[in-house]
Coordinates of C-alpha atoms and ligand atoms in Angstrom, one line a residue:
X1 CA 0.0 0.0 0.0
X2 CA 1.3 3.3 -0.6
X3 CA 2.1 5.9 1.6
X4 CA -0.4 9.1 1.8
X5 CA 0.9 12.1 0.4
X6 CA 2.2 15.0 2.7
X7 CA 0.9 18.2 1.1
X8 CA 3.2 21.0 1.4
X9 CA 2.6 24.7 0.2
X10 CA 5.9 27.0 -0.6
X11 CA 4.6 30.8 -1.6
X12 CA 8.2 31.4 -3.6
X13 CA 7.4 34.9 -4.0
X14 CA 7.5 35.8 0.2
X15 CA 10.9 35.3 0.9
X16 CA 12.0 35.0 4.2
X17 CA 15.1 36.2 5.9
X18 CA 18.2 35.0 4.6
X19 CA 20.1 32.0 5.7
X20 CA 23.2 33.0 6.7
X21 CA 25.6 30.6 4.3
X22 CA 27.8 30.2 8.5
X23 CA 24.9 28.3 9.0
X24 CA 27.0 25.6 7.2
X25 CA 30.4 26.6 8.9
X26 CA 33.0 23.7 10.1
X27 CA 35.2 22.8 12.7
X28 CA 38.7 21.6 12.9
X29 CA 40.7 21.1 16.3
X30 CA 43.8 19.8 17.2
X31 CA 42.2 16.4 18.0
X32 CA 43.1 12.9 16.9
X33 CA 43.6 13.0 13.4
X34 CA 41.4 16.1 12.6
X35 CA 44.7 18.6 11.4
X36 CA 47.8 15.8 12.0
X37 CA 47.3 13.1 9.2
X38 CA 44.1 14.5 8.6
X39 CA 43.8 18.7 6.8
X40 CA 48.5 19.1 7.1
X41 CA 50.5 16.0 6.8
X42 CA 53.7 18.4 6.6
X43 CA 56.0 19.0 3.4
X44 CA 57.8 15.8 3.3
X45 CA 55.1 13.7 2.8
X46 CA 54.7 11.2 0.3
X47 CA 50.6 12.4 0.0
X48 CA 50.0 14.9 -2.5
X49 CA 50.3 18.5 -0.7
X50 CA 51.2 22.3 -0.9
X51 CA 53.3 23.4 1.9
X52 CA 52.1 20.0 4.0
X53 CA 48.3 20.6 3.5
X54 CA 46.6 17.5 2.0
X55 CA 45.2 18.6 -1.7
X56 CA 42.9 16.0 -2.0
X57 CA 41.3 17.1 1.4
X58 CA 41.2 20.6 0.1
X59 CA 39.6 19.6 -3.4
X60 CA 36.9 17.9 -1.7
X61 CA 35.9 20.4 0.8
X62 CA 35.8 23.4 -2.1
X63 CA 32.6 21.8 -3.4
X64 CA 31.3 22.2 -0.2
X65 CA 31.9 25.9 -0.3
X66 CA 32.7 25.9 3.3
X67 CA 31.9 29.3 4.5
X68 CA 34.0 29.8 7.5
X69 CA 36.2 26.9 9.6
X70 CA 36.5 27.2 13.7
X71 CA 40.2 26.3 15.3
X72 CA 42.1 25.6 17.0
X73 CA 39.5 24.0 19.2
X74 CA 37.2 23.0 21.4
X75 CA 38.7 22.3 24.8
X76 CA 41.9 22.5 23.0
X77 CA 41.4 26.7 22.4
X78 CA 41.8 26.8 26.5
X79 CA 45.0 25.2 26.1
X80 CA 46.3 26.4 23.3
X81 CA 49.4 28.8 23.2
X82 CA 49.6 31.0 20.4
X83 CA 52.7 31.9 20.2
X84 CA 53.9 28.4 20.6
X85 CA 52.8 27.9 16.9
X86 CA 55.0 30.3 15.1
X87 CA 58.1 30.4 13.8
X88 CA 60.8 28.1 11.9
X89 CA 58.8 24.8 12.6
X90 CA 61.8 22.7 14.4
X91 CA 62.1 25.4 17.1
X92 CA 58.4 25.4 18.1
X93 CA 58.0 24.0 21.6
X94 CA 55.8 21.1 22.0
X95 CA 53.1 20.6 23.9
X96 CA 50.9 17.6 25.6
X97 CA 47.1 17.7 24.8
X98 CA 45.9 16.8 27.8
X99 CA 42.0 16.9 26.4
X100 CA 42.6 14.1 23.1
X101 CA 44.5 11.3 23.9
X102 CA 47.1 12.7 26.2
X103 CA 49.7 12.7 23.0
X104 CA 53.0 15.5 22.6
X105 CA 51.5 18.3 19.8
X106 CA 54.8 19.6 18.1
X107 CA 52.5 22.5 17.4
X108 CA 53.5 22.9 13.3
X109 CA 50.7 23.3 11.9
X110 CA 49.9 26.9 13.6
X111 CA 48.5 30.4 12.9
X112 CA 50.4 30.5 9.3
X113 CA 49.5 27.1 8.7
X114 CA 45.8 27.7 9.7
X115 CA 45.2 31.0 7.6
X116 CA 47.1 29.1 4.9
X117 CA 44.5 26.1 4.7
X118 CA 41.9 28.9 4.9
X119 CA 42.7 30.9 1.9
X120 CA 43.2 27.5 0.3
X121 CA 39.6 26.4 0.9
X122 CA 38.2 29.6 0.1
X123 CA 36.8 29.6 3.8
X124 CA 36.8 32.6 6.4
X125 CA 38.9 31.7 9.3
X126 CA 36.9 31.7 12.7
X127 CA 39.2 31.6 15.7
X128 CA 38.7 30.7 19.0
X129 CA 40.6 32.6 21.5
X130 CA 42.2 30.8 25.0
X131 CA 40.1 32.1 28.0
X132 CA 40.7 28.7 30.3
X133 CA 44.3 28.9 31.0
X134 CA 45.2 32.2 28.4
X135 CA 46.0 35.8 29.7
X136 CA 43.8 38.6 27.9
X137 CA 47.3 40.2 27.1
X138 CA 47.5 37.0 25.0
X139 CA 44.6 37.4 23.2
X140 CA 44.9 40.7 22.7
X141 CA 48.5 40.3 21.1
X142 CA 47.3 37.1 18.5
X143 CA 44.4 39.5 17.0
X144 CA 46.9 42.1 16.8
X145 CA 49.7 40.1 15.3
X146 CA 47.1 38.7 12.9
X147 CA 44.9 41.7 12.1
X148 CA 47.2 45.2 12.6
X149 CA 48.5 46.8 9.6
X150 CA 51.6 49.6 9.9
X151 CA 54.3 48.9 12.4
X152 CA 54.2 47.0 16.2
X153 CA 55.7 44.7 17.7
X154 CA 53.0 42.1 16.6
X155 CA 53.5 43.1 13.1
X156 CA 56.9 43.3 13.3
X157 CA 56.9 39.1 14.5
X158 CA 54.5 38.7 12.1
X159 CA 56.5 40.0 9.0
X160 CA 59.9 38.5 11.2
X161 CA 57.8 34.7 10.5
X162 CA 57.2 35.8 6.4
X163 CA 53.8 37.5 6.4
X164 CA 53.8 41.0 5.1
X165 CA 50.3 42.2 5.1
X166 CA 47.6 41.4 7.7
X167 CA 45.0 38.9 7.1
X168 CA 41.2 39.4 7.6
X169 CA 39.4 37.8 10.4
X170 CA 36.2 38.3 10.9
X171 CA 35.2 35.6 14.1
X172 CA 36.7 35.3 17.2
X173 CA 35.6 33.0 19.9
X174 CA 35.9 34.1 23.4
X175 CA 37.1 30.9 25.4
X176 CA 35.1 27.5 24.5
X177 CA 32.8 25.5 26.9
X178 CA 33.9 27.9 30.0
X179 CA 31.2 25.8 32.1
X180 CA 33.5 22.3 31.1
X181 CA 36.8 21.8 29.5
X182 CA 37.1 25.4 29.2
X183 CA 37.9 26.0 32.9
X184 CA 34.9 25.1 35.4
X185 CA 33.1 29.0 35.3
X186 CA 29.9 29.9 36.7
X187 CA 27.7 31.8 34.4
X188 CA 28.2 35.1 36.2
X189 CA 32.0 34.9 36.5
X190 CA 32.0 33.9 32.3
X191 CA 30.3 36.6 31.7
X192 CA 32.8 38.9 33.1
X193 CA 35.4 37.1 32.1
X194 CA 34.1 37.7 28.7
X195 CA 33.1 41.4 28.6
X196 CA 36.8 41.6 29.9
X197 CA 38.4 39.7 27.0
X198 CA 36.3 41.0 24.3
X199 CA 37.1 44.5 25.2
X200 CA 40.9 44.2 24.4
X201 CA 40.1 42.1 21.0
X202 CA 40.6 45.2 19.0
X203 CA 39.0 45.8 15.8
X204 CA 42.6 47.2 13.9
X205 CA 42.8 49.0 10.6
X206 CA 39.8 47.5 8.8
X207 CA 39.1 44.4 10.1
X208 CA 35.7 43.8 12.3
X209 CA 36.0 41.1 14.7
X210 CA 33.0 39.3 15.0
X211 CA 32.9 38.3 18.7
X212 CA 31.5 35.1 20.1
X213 CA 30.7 34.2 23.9
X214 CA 31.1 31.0 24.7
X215 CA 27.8 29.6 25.6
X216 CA 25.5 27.3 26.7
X217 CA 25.7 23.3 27.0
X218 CA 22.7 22.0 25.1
X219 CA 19.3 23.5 27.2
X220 CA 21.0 25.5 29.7
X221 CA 18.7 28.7 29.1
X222 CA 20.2 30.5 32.3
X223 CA 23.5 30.4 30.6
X224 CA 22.4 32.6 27.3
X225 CA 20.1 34.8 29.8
X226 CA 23.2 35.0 32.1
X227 CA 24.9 36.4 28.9
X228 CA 23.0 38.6 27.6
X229 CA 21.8 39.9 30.5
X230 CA 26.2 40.9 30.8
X231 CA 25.5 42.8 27.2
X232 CA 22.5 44.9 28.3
X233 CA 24.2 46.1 31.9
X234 CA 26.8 47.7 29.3
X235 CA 24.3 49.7 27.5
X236 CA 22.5 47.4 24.9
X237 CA 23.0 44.5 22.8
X238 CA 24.4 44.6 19.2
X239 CA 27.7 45.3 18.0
X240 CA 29.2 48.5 20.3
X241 CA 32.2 50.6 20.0
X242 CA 33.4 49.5 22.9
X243 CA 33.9 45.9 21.7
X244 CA 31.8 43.7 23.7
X245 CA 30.9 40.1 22.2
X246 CA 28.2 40.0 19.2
X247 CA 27.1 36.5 19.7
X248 CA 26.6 33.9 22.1
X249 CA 27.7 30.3 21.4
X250 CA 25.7 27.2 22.3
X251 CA 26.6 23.6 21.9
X252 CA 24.4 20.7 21.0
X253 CA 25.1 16.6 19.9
X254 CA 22.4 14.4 19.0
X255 CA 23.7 11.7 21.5
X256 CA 21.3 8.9 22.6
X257 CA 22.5 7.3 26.2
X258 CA 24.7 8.1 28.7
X259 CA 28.2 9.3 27.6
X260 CA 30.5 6.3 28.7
X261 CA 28.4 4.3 26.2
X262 CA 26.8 6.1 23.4
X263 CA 26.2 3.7 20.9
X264 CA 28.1 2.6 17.6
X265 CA 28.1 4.4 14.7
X266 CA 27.7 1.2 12.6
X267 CA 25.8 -1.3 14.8
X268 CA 22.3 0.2 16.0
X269 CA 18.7 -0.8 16.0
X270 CA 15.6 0.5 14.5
X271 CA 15.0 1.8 17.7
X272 CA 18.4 3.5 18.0
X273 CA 17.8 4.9 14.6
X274 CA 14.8 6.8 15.5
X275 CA 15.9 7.5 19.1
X276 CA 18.8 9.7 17.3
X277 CA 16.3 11.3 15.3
X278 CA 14.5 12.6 18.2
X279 CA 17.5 14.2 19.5
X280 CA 18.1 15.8 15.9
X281 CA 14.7 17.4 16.1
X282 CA 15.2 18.7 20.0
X283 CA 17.6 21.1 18.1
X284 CA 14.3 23.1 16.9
X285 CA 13.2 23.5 20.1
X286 CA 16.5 24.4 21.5
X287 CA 17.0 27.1 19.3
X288 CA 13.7 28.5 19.9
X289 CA 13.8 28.4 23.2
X290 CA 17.8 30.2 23.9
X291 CA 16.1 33.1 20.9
X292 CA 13.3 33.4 23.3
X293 CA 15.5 34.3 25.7
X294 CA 17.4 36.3 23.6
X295 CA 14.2 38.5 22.4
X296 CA 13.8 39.3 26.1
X297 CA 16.9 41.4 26.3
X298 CA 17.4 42.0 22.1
X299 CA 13.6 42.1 20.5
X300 CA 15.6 43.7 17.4
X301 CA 18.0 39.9 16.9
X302 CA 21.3 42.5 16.7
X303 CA 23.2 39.4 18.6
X304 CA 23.9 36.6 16.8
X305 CA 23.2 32.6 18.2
X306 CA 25.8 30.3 16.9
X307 CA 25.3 26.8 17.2
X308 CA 29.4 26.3 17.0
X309 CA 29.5 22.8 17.3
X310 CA 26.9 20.1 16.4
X311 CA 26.7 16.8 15.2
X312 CA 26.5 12.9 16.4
X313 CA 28.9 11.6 18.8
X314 CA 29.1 7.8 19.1
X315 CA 31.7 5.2 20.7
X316 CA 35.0 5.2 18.7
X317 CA 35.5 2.6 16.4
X318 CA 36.6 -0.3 18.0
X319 CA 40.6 -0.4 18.2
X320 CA 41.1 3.4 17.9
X321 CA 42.4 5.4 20.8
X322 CA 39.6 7.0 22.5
X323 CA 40.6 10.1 22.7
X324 CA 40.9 10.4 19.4
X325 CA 37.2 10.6 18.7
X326 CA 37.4 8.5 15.1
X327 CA 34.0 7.5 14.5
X328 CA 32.2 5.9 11.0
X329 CA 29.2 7.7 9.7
X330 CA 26.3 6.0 7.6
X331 CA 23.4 7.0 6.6
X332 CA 21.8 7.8 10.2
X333 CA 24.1 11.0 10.2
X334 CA 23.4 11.9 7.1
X335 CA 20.0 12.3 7.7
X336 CA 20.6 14.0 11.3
X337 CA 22.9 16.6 8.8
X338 CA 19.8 17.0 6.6
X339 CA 17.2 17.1 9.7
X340 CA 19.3 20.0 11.4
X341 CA 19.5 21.9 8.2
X342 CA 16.0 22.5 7.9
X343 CA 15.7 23.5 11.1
X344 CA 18.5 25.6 10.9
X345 CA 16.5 27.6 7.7
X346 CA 13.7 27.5 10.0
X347 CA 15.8 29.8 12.7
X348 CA 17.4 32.1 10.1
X349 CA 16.1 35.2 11.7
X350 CA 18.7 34.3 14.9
X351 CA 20.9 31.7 14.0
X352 CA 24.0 33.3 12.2
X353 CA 26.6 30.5 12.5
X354 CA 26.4 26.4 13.1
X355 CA 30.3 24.4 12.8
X356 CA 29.4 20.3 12.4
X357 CA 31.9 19.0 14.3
X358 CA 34.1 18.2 13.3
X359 CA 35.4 18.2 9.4
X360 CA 38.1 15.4 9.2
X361 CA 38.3 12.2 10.8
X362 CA 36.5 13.3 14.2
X363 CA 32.8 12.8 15.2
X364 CA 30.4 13.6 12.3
X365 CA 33.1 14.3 10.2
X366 CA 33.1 14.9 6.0
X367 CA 36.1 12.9 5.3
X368 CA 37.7 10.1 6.5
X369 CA 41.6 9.3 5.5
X370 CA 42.9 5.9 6.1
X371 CA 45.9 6.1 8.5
X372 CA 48.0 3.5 6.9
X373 CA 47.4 4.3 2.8
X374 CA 46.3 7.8 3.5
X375 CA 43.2 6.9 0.9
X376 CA 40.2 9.3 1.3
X377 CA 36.7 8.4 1.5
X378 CA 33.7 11.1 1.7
X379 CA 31.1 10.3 4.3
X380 CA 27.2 10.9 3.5
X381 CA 27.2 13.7 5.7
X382 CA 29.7 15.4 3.4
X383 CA 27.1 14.3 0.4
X384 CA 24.1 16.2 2.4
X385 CA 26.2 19.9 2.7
X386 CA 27.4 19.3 -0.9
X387 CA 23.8 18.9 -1.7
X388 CA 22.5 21.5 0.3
X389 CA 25.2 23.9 -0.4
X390 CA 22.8 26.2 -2.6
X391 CA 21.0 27.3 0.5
X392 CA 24.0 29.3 1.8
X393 CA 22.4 33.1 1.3
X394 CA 19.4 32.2 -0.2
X395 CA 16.1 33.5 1.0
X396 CA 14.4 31.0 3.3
X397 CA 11.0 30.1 2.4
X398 CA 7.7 29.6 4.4
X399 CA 6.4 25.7 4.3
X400 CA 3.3 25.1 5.2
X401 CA 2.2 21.8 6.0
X402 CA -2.0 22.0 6.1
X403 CA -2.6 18.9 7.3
X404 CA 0.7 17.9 9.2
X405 CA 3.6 15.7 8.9
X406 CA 3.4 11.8 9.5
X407 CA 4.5 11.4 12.7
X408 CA 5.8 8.1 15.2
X409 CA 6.0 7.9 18.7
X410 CA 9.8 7.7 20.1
X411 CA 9.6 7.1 23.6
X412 CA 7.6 10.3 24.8
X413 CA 8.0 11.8 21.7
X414 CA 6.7 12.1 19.1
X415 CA 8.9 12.1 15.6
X416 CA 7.6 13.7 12.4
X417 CA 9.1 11.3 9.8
X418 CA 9.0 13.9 7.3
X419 CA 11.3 16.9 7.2
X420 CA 11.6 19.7 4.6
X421 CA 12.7 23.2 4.0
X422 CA 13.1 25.5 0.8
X423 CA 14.7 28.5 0.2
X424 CA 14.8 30.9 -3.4
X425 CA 18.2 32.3 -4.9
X426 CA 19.1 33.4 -8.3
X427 CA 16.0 32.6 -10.1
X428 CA 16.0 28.7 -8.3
X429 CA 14.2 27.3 -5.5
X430 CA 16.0 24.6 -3.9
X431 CA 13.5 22.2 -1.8
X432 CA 15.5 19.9 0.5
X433 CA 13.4 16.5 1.9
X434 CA 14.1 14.1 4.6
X435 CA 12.4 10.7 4.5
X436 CA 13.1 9.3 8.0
X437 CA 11.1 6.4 7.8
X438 CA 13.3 3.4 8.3
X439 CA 11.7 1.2 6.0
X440 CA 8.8 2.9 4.3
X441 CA 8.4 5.3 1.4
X442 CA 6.9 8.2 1.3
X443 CA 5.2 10.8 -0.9
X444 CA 4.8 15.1 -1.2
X445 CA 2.8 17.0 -2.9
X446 CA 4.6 19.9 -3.6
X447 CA 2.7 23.2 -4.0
X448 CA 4.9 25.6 -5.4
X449 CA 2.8 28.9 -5.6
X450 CA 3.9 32.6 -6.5
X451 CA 6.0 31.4 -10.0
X452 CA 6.4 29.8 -13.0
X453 CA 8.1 26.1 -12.6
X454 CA 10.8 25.6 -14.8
X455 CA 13.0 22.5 -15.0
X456 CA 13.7 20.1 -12.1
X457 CA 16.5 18.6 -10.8
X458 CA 16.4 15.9 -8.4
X459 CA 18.8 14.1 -6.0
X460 CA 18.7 11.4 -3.5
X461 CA 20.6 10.4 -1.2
X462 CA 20.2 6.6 0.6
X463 CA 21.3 3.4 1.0
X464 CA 19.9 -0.5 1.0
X465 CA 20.8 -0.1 4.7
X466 CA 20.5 2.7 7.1
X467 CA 23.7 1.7 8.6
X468 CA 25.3 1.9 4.7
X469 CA 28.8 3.7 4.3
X470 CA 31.3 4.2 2.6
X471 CA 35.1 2.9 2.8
X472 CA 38.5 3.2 0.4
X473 CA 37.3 -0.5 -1.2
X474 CA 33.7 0.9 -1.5
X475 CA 33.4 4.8 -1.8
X476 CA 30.0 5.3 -3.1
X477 CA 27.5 3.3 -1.5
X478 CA 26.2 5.8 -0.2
X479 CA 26.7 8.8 -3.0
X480 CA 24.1 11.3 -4.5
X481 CA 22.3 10.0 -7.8
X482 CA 19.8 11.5 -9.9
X483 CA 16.3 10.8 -8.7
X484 CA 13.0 10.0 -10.9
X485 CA 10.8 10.1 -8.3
X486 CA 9.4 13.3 -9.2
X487 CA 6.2 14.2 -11.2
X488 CA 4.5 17.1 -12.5
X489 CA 0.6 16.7 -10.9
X490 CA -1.8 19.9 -12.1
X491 CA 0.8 23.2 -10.9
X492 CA 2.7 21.0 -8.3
X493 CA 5.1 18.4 -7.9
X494 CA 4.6 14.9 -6.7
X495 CA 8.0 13.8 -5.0
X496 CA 8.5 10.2 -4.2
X497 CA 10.9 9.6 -1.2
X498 CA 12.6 6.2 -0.7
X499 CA 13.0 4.8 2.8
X500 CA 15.8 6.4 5.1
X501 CA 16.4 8.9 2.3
X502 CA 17.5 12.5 1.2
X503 CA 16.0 14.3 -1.6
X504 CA 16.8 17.7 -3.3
X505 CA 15.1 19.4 -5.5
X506 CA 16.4 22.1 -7.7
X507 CA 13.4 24.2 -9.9
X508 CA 14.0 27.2 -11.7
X509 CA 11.4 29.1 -11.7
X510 CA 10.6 33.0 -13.2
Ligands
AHR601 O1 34.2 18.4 19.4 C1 34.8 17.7 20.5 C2 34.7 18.5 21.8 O2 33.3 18.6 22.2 C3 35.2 19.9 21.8 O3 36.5 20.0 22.0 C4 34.4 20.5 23.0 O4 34.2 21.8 22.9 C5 33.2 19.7 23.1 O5 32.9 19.2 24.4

């Protein structure tokens, strides 16, 4: 029996606001095999590079269009020495990461190295300062050694190491996790901390810094209301000449069970599989509910909420040091990539920046490199931003569902097994659909009002199993392929949806 149709109405012509192409921002830290062996694999390498950053890593992730890329960290920012990282590369002191795997960091790849891989990618470089065990003297003397044109003593170490002119760097975290890993803070004393630290991050010659509070874990709402209630005892929220933070942070992983024992990322149950999609969709009501706290203080949305690190977390894969957090990805994450996507299109009115974590070899990552044969494989999750990649600054667009979504019951909530979200740019609509249903089709009537339909283009996105992946012996089992589930009905478009599947739709319209 087939499934009955979802009907969903799109009214192209009221767009919506913008989705900020952050939205689909990364994140690389100095963890396991995320920059060592991973993005830089050094000069001497027999793997293809230029000036020890992998080229096949960096050819993959320019048809993501990555936006902007977060480093050094994570807990590692609170550890992270700055100055240890420039330099000739064999008189750099070393360091132990005491957060990943308790291994020596011989700190070369650096503050050149990282602005280096950015220009490369075509990505804005989003740093995140040391709060946790940093001095604000610290801080203040990396923005100036990477921002400040003219003559100082930055400058003058800077152009001492090779670099002439200053680079451009628009975000700049203040501290990471300061309730955790990033040095045990209350709210109140963060917040201080914080107003105090963003004050010396100087906006020099030309370049704005775009300054971002650490925030919240997951639904701590007292956290962001702590914050922002910091801003508005300085005079208001919104950028202000006397350089307090623009945005708050706030951290969120889909992870089902108790963190000693979080599952597999290859071995799971039906009832795993949709417990994991519950915790995707908490994300819209975690967003709504820190903006709600926001609008209290900031009705106007001048300060931004950036969801700076998201994504599945599961057990490592068996025989992998744990600290290292090397996980597989199927097609379970790709659809938790696609699921936070809409929602994130649904929040573009606050939400100005969301990092997956983390882009190489780490949690939900994009691509995984083999660490013997250095071979490459690109993960589903990669697959969804590659397909969704045409929603970076594109009008969001209004979908209205009249008579709802199919839903299940997941424990004590309940699970709409159809996700969707559309946005108009440059004379196209893109339409992006998540089939969450394990095993069953299912079907939507798309009713694309206020324009003329032109062609379609359809993609899907699924595998014979919901646990398919890919490997270096079988890269595309799970890869994007044209889709011919879609039919013209009267003005709209009927879209057939495979089980456990992602579906985009390109339609140029006039
Ligand atoms: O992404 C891995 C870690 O998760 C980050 O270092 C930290 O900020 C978070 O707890």
């Amino acid at each position: 029996m087939s499934a009955p149709a979802t009907r969903a109405i799109i009214n192209a012509d009221v767009p919506g606001p913008v989705i900020n192409r952050h939205v689909y921002g990364h994140f690389a830290e100095h963890l396991g095999r995320c920059i060592y062996g991973g993005f830089y694999v050094g000069e001497d390498s027999e793997i293809p590079n230029e000036r020890g950053i992998r080229r096949d890593v960096v050819e993959a992730l320019r048809a993501l269009k990555i936006p902007n890329l977060r480093w050094p960290g994570g807990c590692f920012a609170d550890e992270y020495h700055w100055m240890d990282g420039i330099g000739p590369k064999d008189e750099r002191p070393a360091m132990v990461n005491t957060h990943w795997g308790n291994v020596e960091e011989n700190n070369h790849f650096g503050t050149h190295e990282f602005m280096d891989l950015c220009e490369m990618l075509g990505a804005e470089p989003y740093i995140n300062g040391n709060v946790g065990s940093g001095t604000v003297r610290e801080m203040a003397d990396w923005v100036e050694y990477l921002t400040r044109d003219g003559d100082s003593p930055m400058v003058r170490l800077r152009k001492q190491n090779g670099r002439e002119e200053p680079w451009t760097v628009p975000f700049w975290g203040i501290g990471n996790e300061a309730w955790g890993c990033g040095g045990n803070m209350s709210a109140q004393h963060y917040a201080e901390e914080a107003r105090r630290y963003a004050t010396y991050c100087r906006d020099h010659g030309d370049n704005r810094l775009y300054r971002i509070a650490a925030g919240a874990n997951s639904d701590d709402y007292v956290w962001t209301e702590t914050l922002m209630k910091a801003l508005n005892e300085l005079g208001g929220c919104g950028r202000d000449p006397r350089g307090i933070y623009q945005a708050i942070s706030v951290h969120y992983y889909s992870v089902v069970g108790p963190w000693h024992d979080k599952g597999s990322a290859l071995e799971f149950t039906e009832d795993d599989y949709y417990a994991t999609m519950a915790k995707a969709a908490f994300a819209d009501d975690l967003l709504r509910r820190h903006s709600t706290v926001m609008d209290n203080y900031d009705p106007d949305k001048k300060v931004g909420l950036v969801l700076d690190e998201w994504g599945t977390w599961w057990n490592v894969e068996p025989g992998t040091n744990p600290g290292f957090l090397y996980q597989q990805n199927t097609m379970r994450d790709a659809l938790v990539a696609s699921t936070h996507f809409d929602i994130f299109h649904r929040h573009a009115d606050r939400l100005v920046m969301a990092n997956i974590a983390q882009t190489v070899n780490v949690l939900q990552a994009m691509i995984l490199t083999d660490p013997d044969s250095g071979a490459l494989v690109l993960t589903p999750t990669y697959h969804v931003f590659e397909m969704n990649s045409g929603h970076q600054d594109a009008a969001s667009l209004r979908v209205d569902v009249p008579g709802g979504l199919p839903e299940r019951e997941v424990g004590e909530t309940s699970l709409a097994t159809v996700s969707l979200s559309a946005s108009r740019k440059d004379g196209t609509v893109l339409v992006s659909l998540s089939n969450l249903d394990a095993g069953e089709p299912a079907v939507v009537d798309l009713d694309l009002r206020g324009c003329q339909v032109g062609s379609v283009r359809a993609r899907a996105l699924t595998a014979p199993e919901l646990a398919g992946h890919n490997t270096p012996q079988a890269p595309d089992t799970v890869a994007p392929r044209a889709h011919e589930g879609v039919t013209r009905s009267g003005d709209g478009l009927r879209v057939e949806l495979p089980a456990h599947s992602f579906v985009t739709l390109s339609v140029d319209v006039d």
